[in-house]
mmCIF file of N, CA and C in Angstrom:
data_model
loop_
_atom_site.group_PDB
_atom_site.id
_atom_site.type_symbol
_atom_site.label_atom_id
_atom_site.label_comp_id
_atom_site.label_asym_id
_atom_site.label_seq_id
_atom_site.Cartn_x
_atom_site.Cartn_y
_atom_site.Cartn_z
ATOM 1 N N GLY A 1 -1.371 17.505 -6.596
ATOM 2 C CA GLY A 1 -1.345 17.448 -5.162
ATOM 3 C C GLY A 1 -1.772 16.085 -4.652
ATOM 4 N N GLU A 2 -1.924 16.004 -3.388
ATOM 5 C CA GLU A 2 -2.245 14.735 -2.738
ATOM 6 C C GLU A 2 -3.579 14.146 -3.183
ATOM 7 N N GLY A 3 -4.503 14.992 -3.616
ATOM 8 C CA GLY A 3 -5.825 14.515 -4.012
ATOM 9 C C GLY A 3 -5.955 14.202 -5.491
ATOM 10 N N GLY A 4 -4.874 14.270 -6.232
ATOM 11 C CA GLY A 4 -4.950 14.058 -7.667
ATOM 12 C C GLY A 4 -5.352 15.345 -8.368
ATOM 13 N N ALA A 5 -5.783 15.221 -9.606
ATOM 14 C CA ALA A 5 -6.121 16.400 -10.395
ATOM 15 C C ALA A 5 -7.415 16.160 -11.165
ATOM 16 N N HIS A 6 -8.200 17.216 -11.287
ATOM 17 C CA HIS A 6 -9.439 17.201 -12.066
ATOM 18 C C HIS A 6 -9.314 18.216 -13.197
ATOM 19 N N LEU A 7 -9.912 17.876 -14.318
ATOM 20 C CA LEU A 7 -9.931 18.771 -15.469
ATOM 21 C C LEU A 7 -11.320 18.702 -16.089
ATOM 22 N N SER A 8 -11.931 19.850 -16.297
ATOM 23 C CA SER A 8 -13.240 19.905 -16.926
ATOM 24 C C SER A 8 -13.087 20.433 -18.350
ATOM 25 N N VAL A 9 -13.612 19.671 -19.303
ATOM 26 C CA VAL A 9 -13.567 20.056 -20.710
ATOM 27 C C VAL A 9 -14.962 19.863 -21.292
ATOM 28 N N ASN A 10 -15.554 20.957 -21.727
ATOM 29 C CA ASN A 10 -16.890 20.918 -22.325
ATOM 30 C C ASN A 10 -17.903 20.191 -21.443
ATOM 31 N N GLY A 11 -17.836 20.428 -20.143
ATOM 32 C CA GLY A 11 -18.793 19.843 -19.215
ATOM 33 C C GLY A 11 -18.450 18.443 -18.745
ATOM 34 N N GLU A 12 -17.423 17.830 -19.295
ATOM 35 C CA GLU A 12 -17.004 16.500 -18.866
ATOM 36 C C GLU A 12 -15.797 16.653 -17.932
ATOM 37 N N VAL A 13 -15.864 15.961 -16.790
ATOM 38 C CA VAL A 13 -14.793 16.058 -15.806
ATOM 39 C C VAL A 13 -13.908 14.819 -15.880
ATOM 40 N N PHE A 14 -12.614 15.067 -15.955
ATOM 41 C CA PHE A 14 -11.615 14.005 -16.002
ATOM 42 C C PHE A 14 -10.832 14.034 -14.693
ATOM 43 N N TYR A 15 -10.451 12.858 -14.194
ATOM 44 C CA TYR A 15 -9.708 12.754 -12.941
ATOM 45 C C TYR A 15 -8.440 11.942 -13.158
ATOM 46 N N GLN A 16 -7.348 12.421 -12.572
ATOM 47 C CA GLN A 16 -6.078 11.698 -12.606
ATOM 48 C C GLN A 16 -5.604 11.525 -11.164
ATOM 49 N N PRO A 17 -5.520 10.271 -10.702
ATOM 50 C CA PRO A 17 -4.988 10.058 -9.352
ATOM 51 C C PRO A 17 -3.504 10.413 -9.277
ATOM 52 N N VAL A 18 -3.033 10.563 -8.074
ATOM 53 C CA VAL A 18 -1.625 10.841 -7.831
ATOM 54 C C VAL A 18 -0.781 9.662 -8.311
ATOM 55 N N ILE A 19 0.373 9.963 -8.885
ATOM 56 C CA ILE A 19 1.356 8.941 -9.244
ATOM 57 C C ILE A 19 2.266 8.778 -8.019
ATOM 58 N N ALA A 20 2.290 7.596 -7.440
ATOM 59 C CA ALA A 20 3.079 7.360 -6.231
ATOM 60 C C ALA A 20 4.569 7.519 -6.509
ATOM 61 N N THR A 21 5.226 8.259 -5.637
ATOM 62 C CA THR A 21 6.668 8.472 -5.757
ATOM 63 C C THR A 21 7.219 8.896 -4.405
ATOM 64 N N ASP A 22 8.513 8.763 -4.221
ATOM 65 C CA ASP A 22 9.169 9.283 -3.025
ATOM 66 C C ASP A 22 9.459 10.760 -3.259
ATOM 67 N N VAL A 23 8.895 11.620 -2.441
ATOM 68 C CA VAL A 23 9.035 13.062 -2.627
ATOM 69 C C VAL A 23 10.312 13.563 -1.950
ATOM 70 N N MET A 24 11.172 14.191 -2.757
ATOM 71 C CA MET A 24 12.407 14.789 -2.253
ATOM 72 C C MET A 24 12.273 16.313 -2.138
ATOM 73 N N GLY A 25 11.389 16.900 -2.934
ATOM 74 C CA GLY A 25 11.158 18.342 -2.919
ATOM 75 C C GLY A 25 9.983 18.660 -3.823
ATOM 76 N N THR A 26 9.329 19.774 -3.549
ATOM 77 C CA THR A 26 8.145 20.108 -4.346
ATOM 78 C C THR A 26 8.366 21.273 -5.308
ATOM 79 N N THR A 27 9.563 21.829 -5.315
ATOM 80 C CA THR A 27 9.854 22.943 -6.215
ATOM 81 C C THR A 27 9.692 22.500 -7.665
ATOM 82 N N GLY A 28 8.879 23.202 -8.404
ATOM 83 C CA GLY A 28 8.682 22.916 -9.822
ATOM 84 C C GLY A 28 7.554 21.950 -10.129
ATOM 85 N N ALA A 29 6.936 21.386 -9.102
ATOM 86 C CA ALA A 29 5.874 20.400 -9.340
ATOM 87 C C ALA A 29 4.692 21.009 -10.100
ATOM 88 N N GLY A 30 4.219 22.131 -9.630
ATOM 89 C CA GLY A 30 3.075 22.775 -10.286
ATOM 90 C C GLY A 30 3.404 23.275 -11.677
ATOM 91 N N ASP A 31 4.589 23.846 -11.826
ATOM 92 C CA ASP A 31 5.016 24.336 -13.146
ATOM 93 C C ASP A 31 5.131 23.196 -14.143
ATOM 94 N N SER A 32 5.726 22.087 -13.723
ATOM 95 C CA SER A 32 5.881 20.957 -14.643
ATOM 96 C C SER A 32 4.520 20.362 -14.991
ATOM 97 N N PHE A 33 3.626 20.287 -13.995
ATOM 98 C CA PHE A 33 2.290 19.758 -14.251
ATOM 99 C C PHE A 33 1.552 20.643 -15.246
ATOM 100 N N ALA A 34 1.513 21.943 -14.968
ATOM 101 C CA ALA A 34 0.745 22.868 -15.813
ATOM 102 C C ALA A 34 1.302 22.955 -17.224
ATOM 103 N N SER A 35 2.610 23.025 -17.354
ATOM 104 C CA SER A 35 3.190 23.151 -18.696
ATOM 105 C C SER A 35 3.026 21.863 -19.499
ATOM 106 N N THR A 36 3.136 20.725 -18.845
ATOM 107 C CA THR A 36 2.932 19.453 -19.548
ATOM 108 C C THR A 36 1.477 19.292 -19.961
ATOM 109 N N LEU A 37 0.570 19.649 -19.066
ATOM 110 C CA LEU A 37 -0.865 19.571 -19.382
ATOM 111 C C LEU A 37 -1.198 20.477 -20.561
ATOM 112 N N ALA A 38 -0.754 21.718 -20.504
ATOM 113 C CA ALA A 38 -1.049 22.667 -21.588
ATOM 114 C C ALA A 38 -0.453 22.198 -22.907
ATOM 115 N N GLY A 39 0.787 21.769 -22.883
ATOM 116 C CA GLY A 39 1.436 21.299 -24.109
ATOM 117 C C GLY A 39 0.714 20.108 -24.721
ATOM 118 N N ALA A 40 0.309 19.175 -23.882
ATOM 119 C CA ALA A 40 -0.381 17.986 -24.381
ATOM 120 C C ALA A 40 -1.739 18.345 -24.976
ATOM 121 N N LEU A 41 -2.465 19.251 -24.329
ATOM 122 C CA LEU A 41 -3.769 19.651 -24.856
ATOM 123 C C LEU A 41 -3.624 20.407 -26.172
ATOM 124 N N VAL A 42 -2.631 21.284 -26.253
ATOM 125 C CA VAL A 42 -2.415 22.064 -27.475
ATOM 126 C C VAL A 42 -2.075 21.157 -28.647
ATOM 127 N N ARG A 43 -1.312 20.108 -28.386
ATOM 128 C CA ARG A 43 -0.934 19.222 -29.490
ATOM 129 C C ARG A 43 -2.028 18.220 -29.849
ATOM 130 N N GLY A 44 -3.122 18.223 -29.086
ATOM 131 C CA GLY A 44 -4.271 17.408 -29.455
ATOM 132 C C GLY A 44 -4.469 16.133 -28.667
ATOM 133 N N ASP A 45 -3.698 15.933 -27.600
ATOM 134 C CA ASP A 45 -3.923 14.755 -26.760
ATOM 135 C C ASP A 45 -5.298 14.845 -26.106
ATOM 136 N N THR A 46 -5.881 13.712 -25.793
ATOM 137 C CA THR A 46 -7.154 13.715 -25.078
ATOM 138 C C THR A 46 -6.927 14.280 -23.672
ATOM 139 N N PRO A 47 -7.970 14.801 -23.048
ATOM 140 C CA PRO A 47 -7.802 15.298 -21.684
ATOM 141 C C PRO A 47 -7.251 14.235 -20.728
ATOM 142 N N ALA A 48 -7.702 13.003 -20.862
ATOM 143 C CA ALA A 48 -7.224 11.939 -19.978
ATOM 144 C C ALA A 48 -5.727 11.693 -20.158
ATOM 145 N N ILE A 49 -5.255 11.652 -21.396
ATOM 146 C CA ILE A 49 -3.829 11.452 -21.665
ATOM 147 C C ILE A 49 -3.034 12.672 -21.210
ATOM 148 N N ALA A 50 -3.549 13.860 -21.458
ATOM 149 C CA ALA A 50 -2.854 15.084 -21.033
ATOM 150 C C ALA A 50 -2.677 15.107 -19.516
ATOM 151 N N LEU A 51 -3.713 14.741 -18.771
ATOM 152 C CA LEU A 51 -3.617 14.681 -17.313
ATOM 153 C C LEU A 51 -2.590 13.632 -16.871
ATOM 154 N N LYS A 52 -2.610 12.493 -17.521
ATOM 155 C CA LYS A 52 -1.678 11.421 -17.165
ATOM 156 C C LYS A 52 -0.233 11.855 -17.410
ATOM 157 N N ARG A 53 0.027 12.471 -18.548
ATOM 158 C CA ARG A 53 1.374 12.956 -18.859
ATOM 159 C C ARG A 53 1.819 13.995 -17.826
ATOM 160 N N ALA A 54 0.917 14.913 -17.481
ATOM 161 C CA ALA A 54 1.233 15.955 -16.512
ATOM 162 C C ALA A 54 1.525 15.362 -15.141
ATOM 163 N N ALA A 55 0.732 14.391 -14.726
ATOM 164 C CA ALA A 55 0.936 13.755 -13.419
ATOM 165 C C ALA A 55 2.261 13.008 -13.362
ATOM 166 N N HIS A 56 2.598 12.307 -14.435
ATOM 167 C CA HIS A 56 3.873 11.587 -14.468
ATOM 168 C C HIS A 56 5.056 12.555 -14.432
ATOM 169 N N ASN A 57 4.961 13.652 -15.147
ATOM 170 C CA ASN A 57 6.068 14.607 -15.162
ATOM 171 C C ASN A 57 6.221 15.257 -13.782
ATOM 172 N N ALA A 58 5.123 15.651 -13.165
ATOM 173 C CA ALA A 58 5.196 16.246 -11.831
ATOM 174 C C ALA A 58 5.736 15.250 -10.809
ATOM 175 N N ALA A 59 5.316 13.992 -10.905
ATOM 176 C CA ALA A 59 5.813 12.971 -9.983
ATOM 177 C C ALA A 59 7.318 12.787 -10.143
ATOM 178 N N SER A 60 7.782 12.826 -11.366
ATOM 179 C CA SER A 60 9.214 12.708 -11.599
ATOM 180 C C SER A 60 9.973 13.897 -11.029
ATOM 181 N N VAL A 61 9.434 15.091 -11.218
ATOM 182 C CA VAL A 61 10.089 16.306 -10.719
ATOM 183 C C VAL A 61 10.219 16.276 -9.194
ATOM 184 N N VAL A 62 9.167 15.876 -8.489
ATOM 185 C CA VAL A 62 9.230 15.892 -7.027
ATOM 186 C C VAL A 62 10.110 14.784 -6.462
ATOM 187 N N SER A 63 10.513 13.850 -7.291
ATOM 188 C CA SER A 63 11.400 12.789 -6.805
ATOM 189 C C SER A 63 12.857 13.247 -6.734
ATOM 190 N N TYR A 64 13.107 14.499 -7.087
ATOM 191 C CA TYR A 64 14.435 15.117 -6.991
ATOM 192 C C TYR A 64 14.325 16.387 -6.150
ATOM 193 N N ALA A 65 15.433 16.795 -5.566
ATOM 194 C CA ALA A 65 15.429 17.972 -4.694
ATOM 195 C C ALA A 65 15.339 19.286 -5.466
ATOM 196 N N ASP A 66 15.778 19.285 -6.725
ATOM 197 C CA ASP A 66 15.733 20.522 -7.502
ATOM 198 C C ASP A 66 14.547 20.506 -8.466
ATOM 199 N N ALA A 67 14.405 21.582 -9.212
ATOM 200 C CA ALA A 67 13.218 21.746 -10.053
ATOM 201 C C ALA A 67 13.375 21.232 -11.475
ATOM 202 N N HIS A 68 14.573 20.831 -11.891
ATOM 203 C CA HIS A 68 14.728 20.482 -13.306
ATOM 204 C C HIS A 68 15.268 19.075 -13.570
ATOM 205 N N THR A 69 15.932 18.458 -12.607
ATOM 206 C CA THR A 69 16.545 17.152 -12.855
ATOM 207 C C THR A 69 15.520 16.106 -13.275
ATOM 208 N N GLY A 70 14.352 16.128 -12.666
ATOM 209 C CA GLY A 70 13.347 15.112 -12.947
ATOM 210 C C GLY A 70 12.447 15.376 -14.134
ATOM 211 N N LEU A 71 12.625 16.499 -14.822
ATOM 212 C CA LEU A 71 11.760 16.781 -15.969
ATOM 213 C C LEU A 71 11.898 15.690 -17.029
ATOM 214 N N LEU A 72 10.778 15.173 -17.470
ATOM 215 C CA LEU A 72 10.772 14.105 -18.471
ATOM 216 C C LEU A 72 10.603 14.674 -19.874
ATOM 217 N N THR A 73 11.270 14.061 -20.817
ATOM 218 C CA THR A 73 11.110 14.439 -22.219
ATOM 219 C C THR A 73 9.813 13.844 -22.755
ATOM 220 N N ASP A 74 9.406 14.303 -23.903
ATOM 221 C CA ASP A 74 8.235 13.737 -24.554
ATOM 222 C C ASP A 74 8.444 12.245 -24.818
ATOM 223 N N GLU A 75 9.638 11.882 -25.215
ATOM 224 C CA GLU A 75 9.965 10.469 -25.473
ATOM 225 C C GLU A 75 9.828 9.643 -24.200
ATOM 226 N N ALA A 76 10.338 10.159 -23.090
ATOM 227 C CA ALA A 76 10.231 9.431 -21.819
ATOM 228 C C ALA A 76 8.772 9.270 -21.390
ATOM 229 N N LEU A 77 7.972 10.320 -21.564
ATOM 230 C CA LEU A 77 6.553 10.227 -21.237
ATOM 231 C C LEU A 77 5.861 9.218 -22.135
ATOM 232 N N SER A 78 6.237 9.150 -23.374
ATOM 233 C CA SER A 78 5.640 8.173 -24.300
ATOM 234 C C SER A 78 5.973 6.744 -23.863
ATOM 235 N N ARG A 79 7.185 6.535 -23.353
ATOM 236 C CA ARG A 79 7.561 5.195 -22.878
ATOM 237 C C ARG A 79 6.732 4.772 -21.675
ATOM 238 N N LEU A 80 6.194 5.739 -20.946
ATOM 239 C CA LEU A 80 5.333 5.451 -19.809
ATOM 240 C C LEU A 80 3.883 5.225 -20.246
ATOM 241 N N SER A 81 3.674 5.105 -21.525
ATOM 242 C CA SER A 81 2.326 4.923 -22.108
ATOM 243 C C SER A 81 1.442 6.122 -21.873
ATOM 244 N N CYS A 82 2.054 7.300 -21.921
ATOM 245 C CA CYS A 82 1.291 8.542 -21.773
ATOM 246 C C CYS A 82 1.182 9.204 -23.124
#
């Protein structure tokens, strides 16, 4: 959302600011964020990297009017240094 995202892991709080983008629609933003965050954490990414990957994917999704065109692949997220 507009205020960024916070994640608490074992008492440590991580913060990810919003990734600036032109918003065309918000459908799928939360789903893409949550699924990317969960996937990154399950595969062993640090909380900070997982949040960054999730924020980039959600920002990409909202830059399109539909819910799937902007979804980024793992390879695309890696190119963004996530």
